Short mmCIF file of C-alpha atoms and ligand atoms in Angstrom, two decimals:
data_model
loop_
_atom_site.label_atom_id
_atom_site.label_comp_id
_atom_site.label_asym_id
_atom_site.label_seq_id
_atom_site.Cartn_x
_atom_site.Cartn_y
_atom_site.Cartn_z
CA MET C 1 9.84 12.87 -13.30
CA LYS C 2 7.76 15.33 -12.68
CA GLN C 3 3.75 14.14 -13.16
CA ILE C 4 2.65 11.72 -10.95
CA ILE C 5 -0.41 10.09 -10.97
CA ILE C 6 -2.11 7.99 -7.54
CA ILE C 7 -4.46 5.34 -8.80
CA GLY C 8 -7.13 5.03 -5.81
CA ALA C 9 -7.03 6.63 -2.64
CA GLY C 10 -7.33 5.18 0.38
CA THR C 11 -5.45 4.26 3.21
CA MET C 12 -2.06 4.02 1.50
CA GLY C 13 -2.93 6.31 -1.71
CA ASN C 14 -3.24 9.08 -0.09
CA GLY C 15 -0.39 8.47 2.34
CA ILE C 16 1.52 8.25 -0.91
CA ALA C 17 0.59 11.22 -1.90
CA HIS C 18 1.38 13.54 0.82
CA SER C 19 4.92 11.80 0.28
CA PHE C 20 5.18 13.09 -3.88
CA ALA C 21 3.56 16.01 -3.03
CA LEU C 22 5.58 17.09 0.42
CA HIS C 23 8.10 16.58 -1.95
CA ASN C 24 7.35 19.25 -4.47
CA PHE C 25 6.02 16.59 -7.32
CA GLN C 26 2.56 17.36 -9.18
CA VAL C 27 0.17 14.61 -8.08
CA SER C 28 -2.79 13.58 -9.77
CA LEU C 29 -4.83 11.20 -6.77
CA VAL C 30 -7.43 9.14 -8.94
CA ASP C 31 -10.56 7.09 -7.47
CA THR C 32 -13.93 5.97 -8.06
CA ASN C 33 -15.72 7.13 -5.22
CA PRO C 34 -15.51 10.14 -4.35
CA ASP C 35 -15.70 10.01 -0.23
CA SER C 36 -12.82 8.04 -0.85
CA LEU C 37 -11.72 11.37 -2.57
CA ASN C 38 -11.97 13.77 -0.17
CA ASN C 39 -11.20 11.65 2.69
CA ALA C 40 -8.06 11.14 1.42
CA LEU C 41 -7.16 15.71 1.17
CA GLN C 42 -8.84 15.66 4.75
CA THR C 43 -6.18 12.87 6.17
CA ILE C 44 -3.51 14.34 4.28
CA ASP C 45 -4.37 17.99 5.49
CA GLN C 46 -4.55 16.42 9.18
CA ASN C 47 -0.74 14.49 8.40
CA LEU C 48 0.47 17.60 7.45
CA SER C 49 -0.54 19.24 9.66
CA ARG C 50 0.98 17.36 12.67
CA LYS C 51 4.28 17.23 11.21
CA VAL C 52 3.95 21.22 10.78
CA LYS C 53 2.84 20.99 14.80
CA LYS C 54 5.96 18.85 15.88
CA GLU C 55 7.86 21.18 13.57
CA LEU C 56 9.14 18.46 10.84
CA ILE C 57 8.08 20.94 8.33
CA GLN C 58 7.22 24.36 8.21
CA PRO C 59 3.68 25.76 7.53
CA LEU C 60 4.23 26.67 4.44
CA GLN C 61 5.53 23.70 2.73
CA LYS C 62 2.12 21.92 3.69
CA VAL C 63 0.41 24.67 1.68
CA GLN C 64 3.02 23.64 -0.81
CA ALA C 65 2.16 20.12 -0.83
CA LEU C 66 -1.46 20.67 -1.12
CA SER C 67 -0.97 22.74 -3.56
CA ASN C 68 0.41 20.36 -5.58
CA ILE C 69 -2.09 17.84 -4.94
CA LYS C 70 -5.13 17.34 -7.79
CA LEU C 71 -8.09 15.01 -6.84
CA SER C 72 -9.08 13.23 -10.12
CA SER C 73 -11.95 11.22 -10.68
CA SER C 74 -11.50 10.66 -14.72
CA LEU C 75 -8.79 8.59 -14.94
CA LYS C 76 -8.24 8.46 -18.58
CA GLU C 77 -7.48 12.33 -18.30
CA SER C 78 -4.82 12.02 -15.69
CA LEU C 79 -3.64 9.28 -17.63
CA LYS C 80 -1.80 12.21 -20.86
CA GLU C 81 0.83 14.07 -19.00
CA ALA C 82 2.32 11.03 -16.73
CA ASP C 83 5.38 10.18 -15.90
CA LEU C 84 4.97 7.89 -13.10
CA VAL C 85 1.29 5.93 -12.99
CA ILE C 86 1.71 4.47 -9.03
CA GLU C 87 -1.58 1.72 -8.58
CA ALA C 88 -2.80 1.64 -5.00
CA ILE C 89 -6.21 -0.01 -6.04
CA THR C 90 -7.47 -2.91 -3.45
CA GLU C 91 -5.47 -6.08 -3.65
CA ASN C 92 -8.18 -8.32 -5.51
CA LEU C 93 -6.23 -9.53 -8.61
CA GLU C 94 -8.63 -8.68 -11.34
CA ALA C 95 -9.46 -5.13 -10.42
CA LYS C 96 -5.32 -4.98 -10.53
CA ARG C 97 -5.37 -6.85 -14.25
CA SER C 98 -8.14 -4.90 -16.10
CA LEU C 99 -6.40 -1.64 -14.68
CA PHE C 100 -3.37 -2.42 -15.08
CA ARG C 101 -4.63 -2.85 -19.34
CA GLU C 102 -6.87 0.45 -19.32
CA ILE C 103 -3.71 2.62 -17.70
CA ASP C 104 -1.32 0.82 -20.75
CA GLN C 105 -3.30 2.18 -23.09
CA PHE C 106 -3.92 5.71 -21.99
CA CYS C 107 0.11 6.64 -20.26
CA PRO C 108 2.67 8.25 -22.51
CA SER C 109 4.90 5.48 -23.92
CA HIS C 110 7.59 6.73 -21.74
CA THR C 111 5.27 6.63 -18.45
CA ILE C 112 6.30 3.94 -15.23
CA LEU C 113 3.41 2.24 -14.60
CA ALA C 114 3.74 0.65 -10.66
CA SER C 115 1.73 -1.22 -7.99
CA ASN C 116 1.28 -1.01 -4.62
CA THR C 117 0.65 -4.21 -4.47
CA SER C 118 1.06 -6.35 -1.19
CA SER C 119 1.50 -10.28 -2.77
CA ILE C 120 0.17 -9.27 -6.25
CA SER C 121 3.02 -10.46 -9.00
CA ILE C 122 4.50 -7.78 -10.52
CA THR C 123 5.05 -10.71 -13.64
CA THR C 124 1.02 -11.34 -14.02
CA LEU C 125 0.50 -7.32 -14.10
CA ALA C 126 3.24 -5.87 -15.99
CA SER C 127 1.96 -8.70 -18.23
CA VAL C 128 -1.21 -7.74 -19.92
CA THR C 129 1.21 -3.93 -20.62
CA LYS C 130 2.28 -3.44 -23.46
CA ARG C 131 5.47 -2.52 -21.67
CA PRO C 132 6.44 -5.17 -19.47
CA LYS C 133 10.42 -3.74 -18.73
CA GLN C 134 8.15 -0.45 -17.47
CA VAL C 135 6.48 -2.41 -14.61
CA ILE C 136 7.62 -2.24 -11.13
CA GLY C 137 6.03 -3.37 -7.81
CA MET C 138 6.64 0.33 -5.39
CA HIS C 139 5.79 -1.50 -2.08
CA PHE C 140 5.64 1.88 1.12
CA MET C 141 4.85 1.32 3.77
CA ASN C 142 1.53 2.25 6.74
CA PRO C 143 2.03 4.78 7.57
CA VAL C 144 3.32 6.55 4.44
CA PRO C 145 4.37 9.34 5.63
CA VAL C 146 6.54 7.99 8.81
CA MET C 147 8.06 4.34 7.61
CA LYS C 148 11.55 4.65 5.29
CA LEU C 149 10.76 1.65 3.47
CA VAL C 150 9.75 0.94 -0.15
CA GLU C 151 9.90 -2.73 -1.31
CA VAL C 152 11.01 -2.19 -4.91
CA ILE C 153 10.58 -5.35 -7.18
CA ARG C 154 11.42 -6.66 -9.96
CA GLY C 155 8.70 -8.18 -11.88
CA TYR C 156 10.72 -10.78 -14.70
CA GLU C 157 11.02 -8.28 -17.33
CA THR C 158 11.61 -4.74 -15.00
CA SER C 159 14.41 -3.05 -17.17
CA ASP C 160 17.38 -2.11 -15.27
CA ALA C 161 16.01 1.33 -15.87
CA THR C 162 12.98 1.57 -14.28
CA VAL C 163 14.58 -0.45 -11.58
CA SER C 164 17.05 2.92 -10.97
CA GLN C 165 14.44 5.69 -11.36
CA ILE C 166 11.97 3.69 -9.21
CA MET C 167 15.25 3.53 -6.17
CA SER C 168 15.55 7.07 -7.12
CA ILE C 169 12.50 8.36 -7.20
CA ALA C 170 12.04 6.65 -3.55
CA ARG C 171 15.02 9.21 -2.25
CA LYS C 172 14.30 11.60 -3.12
CA LEU C 173 11.23 11.31 -1.12
CA ASP C 174 13.32 10.86 2.05
CA LYS C 175 12.68 6.94 1.49
CA THR C 176 15.01 3.65 1.63
CA PRO C 177 14.62 1.24 -0.89
CA VAL C 178 15.18 -2.39 -0.83
CA GLU C 179 15.50 -4.26 -3.72
CA VAL C 180 13.82 -8.24 -3.87
CA ASN C 181 12.59 -10.43 -6.57
CA ASP C 182 8.86 -10.58 -7.92
CA PHE C 183 7.55 -14.35 -5.85
CA PRO C 184 4.44 -14.78 -3.45
CA GLY C 185 4.47 -11.66 -0.84
CA PHE C 186 7.85 -10.38 -1.93
CA ILE C 187 10.33 -10.30 1.68
CA ALA C 188 7.81 -7.76 3.62
CA ASN C 189 4.37 -10.20 3.82
CA ARG C 190 5.72 -13.68 3.19
CA ILE C 191 7.64 -13.08 7.30
CA LEU C 192 4.55 -11.15 8.29
CA MET C 193 1.99 -12.62 7.22
CA PRO C 194 2.83 -15.78 8.95
CA MET C 195 3.46 -14.46 12.37
CA ILE C 196 0.12 -12.37 12.26
CA ASN C 197 -1.70 -15.84 11.26
CA GLU C 198 0.06 -17.57 13.97
CA ALA C 199 -1.29 -14.75 16.50
CA ILE C 200 -4.64 -15.04 15.45
CA TYR C 201 -4.51 -19.04 15.66
CA ALA C 202 -3.09 -18.51 19.17
CA PHE C 203 -6.51 -15.99 20.08
CA TYR C 204 -8.63 -18.96 17.98
CA GLU C 205 -6.86 -21.86 20.46
CA GLY C 206 -7.59 -19.54 22.88
CA VAL C 207 -3.73 -20.19 23.61
CA ALA C 208 -4.62 -16.49 25.41
CA GLY C 209 -6.60 -13.32 24.98
CA LYS C 210 -5.54 -10.77 22.55
CA GLU C 211 -4.02 -8.11 25.13
CA GLU C 212 -1.70 -10.85 26.24
CA ILE C 213 -0.71 -12.20 22.70
CA ASP C 214 0.01 -8.40 21.34
CA GLU C 215 2.20 -7.84 25.12
CA VAL C 216 4.16 -10.68 24.76
CA MET C 217 5.18 -9.80 20.73
CA LYS C 218 5.67 -6.16 21.78
CA LEU C 219 8.19 -6.45 25.23
CA GLY C 220 9.85 -9.48 24.17
CA MET C 221 10.98 -8.76 21.10
CA ALA C 222 10.33 -5.08 20.73
CA HIS C 223 7.68 -4.67 18.15
CA PRO C 224 6.08 -1.04 18.23
CA MET C 225 2.71 -2.84 17.86
CA GLY C 226 1.11 -6.29 18.74
CA PRO C 227 0.23 -8.71 16.08
CA LEU C 228 -3.63 -8.12 16.45
CA GLN C 229 -3.27 -4.61 16.85
CA LEU C 230 -1.00 -4.36 13.81
CA ALA C 231 -3.63 -6.59 11.94
CA ASP C 232 -6.66 -4.01 12.34
CA PHE C 233 -4.53 -1.74 11.34
CA ILE C 234 -3.26 -2.98 8.05
CA GLY C 235 -7.14 -4.14 7.46
CA LEU C 236 -8.46 -7.46 7.93
CA ASP C 237 -8.94 -8.36 4.36
CA VAL C 238 -5.78 -6.82 2.96
CA CYS C 239 -4.04 -9.47 5.55
CA LEU C 240 -6.73 -11.96 4.40
CA ALA C 241 -5.86 -11.09 0.24
CA ILE C 242 -2.09 -11.94 1.20
CA LEU C 243 -2.46 -14.73 2.65
CA ARG C 244 -4.57 -16.20 0.12
CA VAL C 245 -1.84 -15.01 -2.36
CA LEU C 246 1.22 -16.57 -0.77
CA TYR C 247 -1.55 -20.18 0.11
CA ASP C 248 -1.74 -19.97 -3.68
CA GLY C 249 1.19 -18.87 -4.62
CA PHE C 250 3.61 -20.89 -2.88
CA GLY C 251 0.46 -24.25 -2.73
CA ASN C 252 1.93 -25.00 1.26
CA PRO C 253 -0.82 -25.28 4.01
CA LYS C 254 1.24 -23.49 6.43
CA TYR C 255 0.14 -20.39 4.57
CA ALA C 256 -3.24 -21.36 4.77
CA PRO C 257 -5.41 -18.79 6.87
CA CYS C 258 -7.45 -18.89 10.27
CA PRO C 259 -10.37 -19.33 9.73
CA LEU C 260 -11.26 -16.55 12.44
CA LEU C 261 -9.14 -14.54 10.11
CA THR C 262 -12.00 -15.23 7.20
CA LYS C 263 -14.73 -15.46 9.24
CA MET C 264 -14.11 -11.60 10.97
CA VAL C 265 -13.66 -10.73 6.90
CA THR C 266 -16.82 -12.41 6.06
CA ALA C 267 -18.47 -9.79 8.78
CA GLY C 268 -16.79 -6.98 7.61
CA LYS C 269 -15.02 -6.64 10.99
CA LEU C 270 -12.18 -5.04 8.68
CA GLY C 271 -9.99 -3.35 11.99
CA ARG C 272 -9.20 0.13 12.23
CA LYS C 273 -11.09 1.24 8.91
CA THR C 274 -14.26 0.04 10.12
CA ASN C 275 -13.81 0.95 13.77
CA GLU C 276 -13.78 -2.99 14.51
CA GLY C 277 -11.27 -5.76 14.15
CA PHE C 278 -10.03 -7.69 17.23
CA TYR C 279 -10.21 -4.04 19.15
CA VAL C 280 -12.10 -1.51 19.22
CA TYR C 281 -11.80 1.90 17.83
CA ASP C 282 -13.35 5.48 18.10
CA LYS C 283 -15.14 6.56 15.66
CA ALA C 284 -12.63 9.09 13.52
P1 NAI M 301 -7.88 0.68 0.35
O1 NAI M 301 -9.39 -0.24 0.71
O2 NAI M 301 -8.20 1.38 1.78
O3 NAI M 301 -7.86 2.08 -0.52
C1 NAI M 301 -8.62 1.63 -1.75
C2 NAI M 301 -9.12 2.23 -2.62
O4 NAI M 301 -8.91 2.01 -3.98
C3 NAI M 301 -10.59 2.76 -2.28
O5 NAI M 301 -10.77 4.39 -2.38
C4 NAI M 301 -11.62 2.50 -3.64
O6 NAI M 301 -12.39 3.28 -3.60
C5 NAI M 301 -9.80 2.22 -4.17
N1 NAI M 301 -10.69 1.92 -6.30
C6 NAI M 301 -10.78 0.98 -6.37
N2 NAI M 301 -10.80 0.03 -7.39
C7 NAI M 301 -10.45 1.31 -8.24
C8 NAI M 301 -10.46 1.39 -9.06
N3 NAI M 301 -10.32 0.40 -10.26
N4 NAI M 301 -9.67 2.45 -9.06
C9 NAI M 301 -9.37 3.44 -9.02
N5 NAI M 301 -10.23 3.44 -7.24
C10 NAI M 301 -10.42 2.03 -7.14
O7 NAI M 301 -6.87 0.21 0.76
P2 NAI M 301 -5.32 0.16 1.29
O8 NAI M 301 -5.00 -0.20 3.01
O9 NAI M 301 -5.20 1.32 0.82
O10 NAI M 301 -4.26 -0.67 -0.25
C11 NAI M 301 -4.39 -0.41 -1.45
C12 NAI M 301 -3.75 -1.47 -2.03
O11 NAI M 301 -2.33 -0.81 -1.12
C13 NAI M 301 -3.34 -2.56 -1.80
O12 NAI M 301 -3.08 -3.15 -3.44
C14 NAI M 301 -2.87 -2.99 -0.71
O13 NAI M 301 -2.01 -4.31 -1.11
C15 NAI M 301 -1.53 -2.38 -0.27
N6 NAI M 301 -0.88 -1.82 0.74
C16 NAI M 301 -1.64 -2.14 1.55
C17 NAI M 301 -1.08 -1.50 3.04
C18 NAI M 301 -2.35 -1.66 4.32
O14 NAI M 301 -1.36 -1.54 5.85
N7 NAI M 301 -3.02 -1.25 4.45
C19 NAI M 301 0.75 -1.92 3.45
C20 NAI M 301 0.88 -1.82 2.16
C21 NAI M 301 0.01 -1.90 0.82
#
């Protein structure tokens, strides 16, 4: 596997591109928004520089990694040579389904189609393609260049060959893949999001202030970040979308998103990416 196409150059797409390029894969990073593409390249450059500074990589590796990345706004053109496509667009079922339909049409028959979705059913995405055996979840964690885990999600029809190729490519990126089955939220978000939602409820009900809630979880549970900080880091829109998938998928009221989360997303307070969520951030 050589040619990797990453669709969506936001928070996750740029990190995924960084990791593949650093391990000498040829990467095309595709986005419909030219600003996202330019920001992604800048972020990758900065993150690679940080690794050079920490002496985790050589300066030449940074140059090589950057030269392995091609930016593109033309999806059709990029797909012709694809061995693996990783979709990392906005967490929206209809947008992802329509993209998978398109990708399936323009990719060679051997191409594996992976989604970095946090919670959307891999089986549903596979069902709009003619290659459900070659559709899989490849759920990287944020920030991708740092986090070791890749949750590998097996859809209803995903073949053993596809799972084994994806496990092997994740190891080549120096990540640790963990295989799970396709149920709402998989493992990571099925457990993480109810905790974040409960922290938001505790804040909303005035049980404690945001700093206090985060402090309890950091000091008491040895979490590196408090749940409200983490929600800002992930993106409140992403958290809300995942909770809705859990709520709809299980039909259980315990997953109902806290009204405060819904209100903040409606107001455009999405966390770090908009410089304000539960906390206020300096403009990058
Ligand atoms: P983001 O909002 O930062 O980036 C999404 C990008 O996709 C934007 O640049 C947008 O212009 C682009 N886009 C939207 N529709 C497109 C299309 N049809 N074709 C090409 N580009 C398109 O989102 P983020 O946070 O990077 O999330 C991406 C995916 O990764 C989502 O499925 C999310 O659930 C998942 N994810 C997010 C994590 C996080 O911590 N933010 C962690 C793990 C997974």
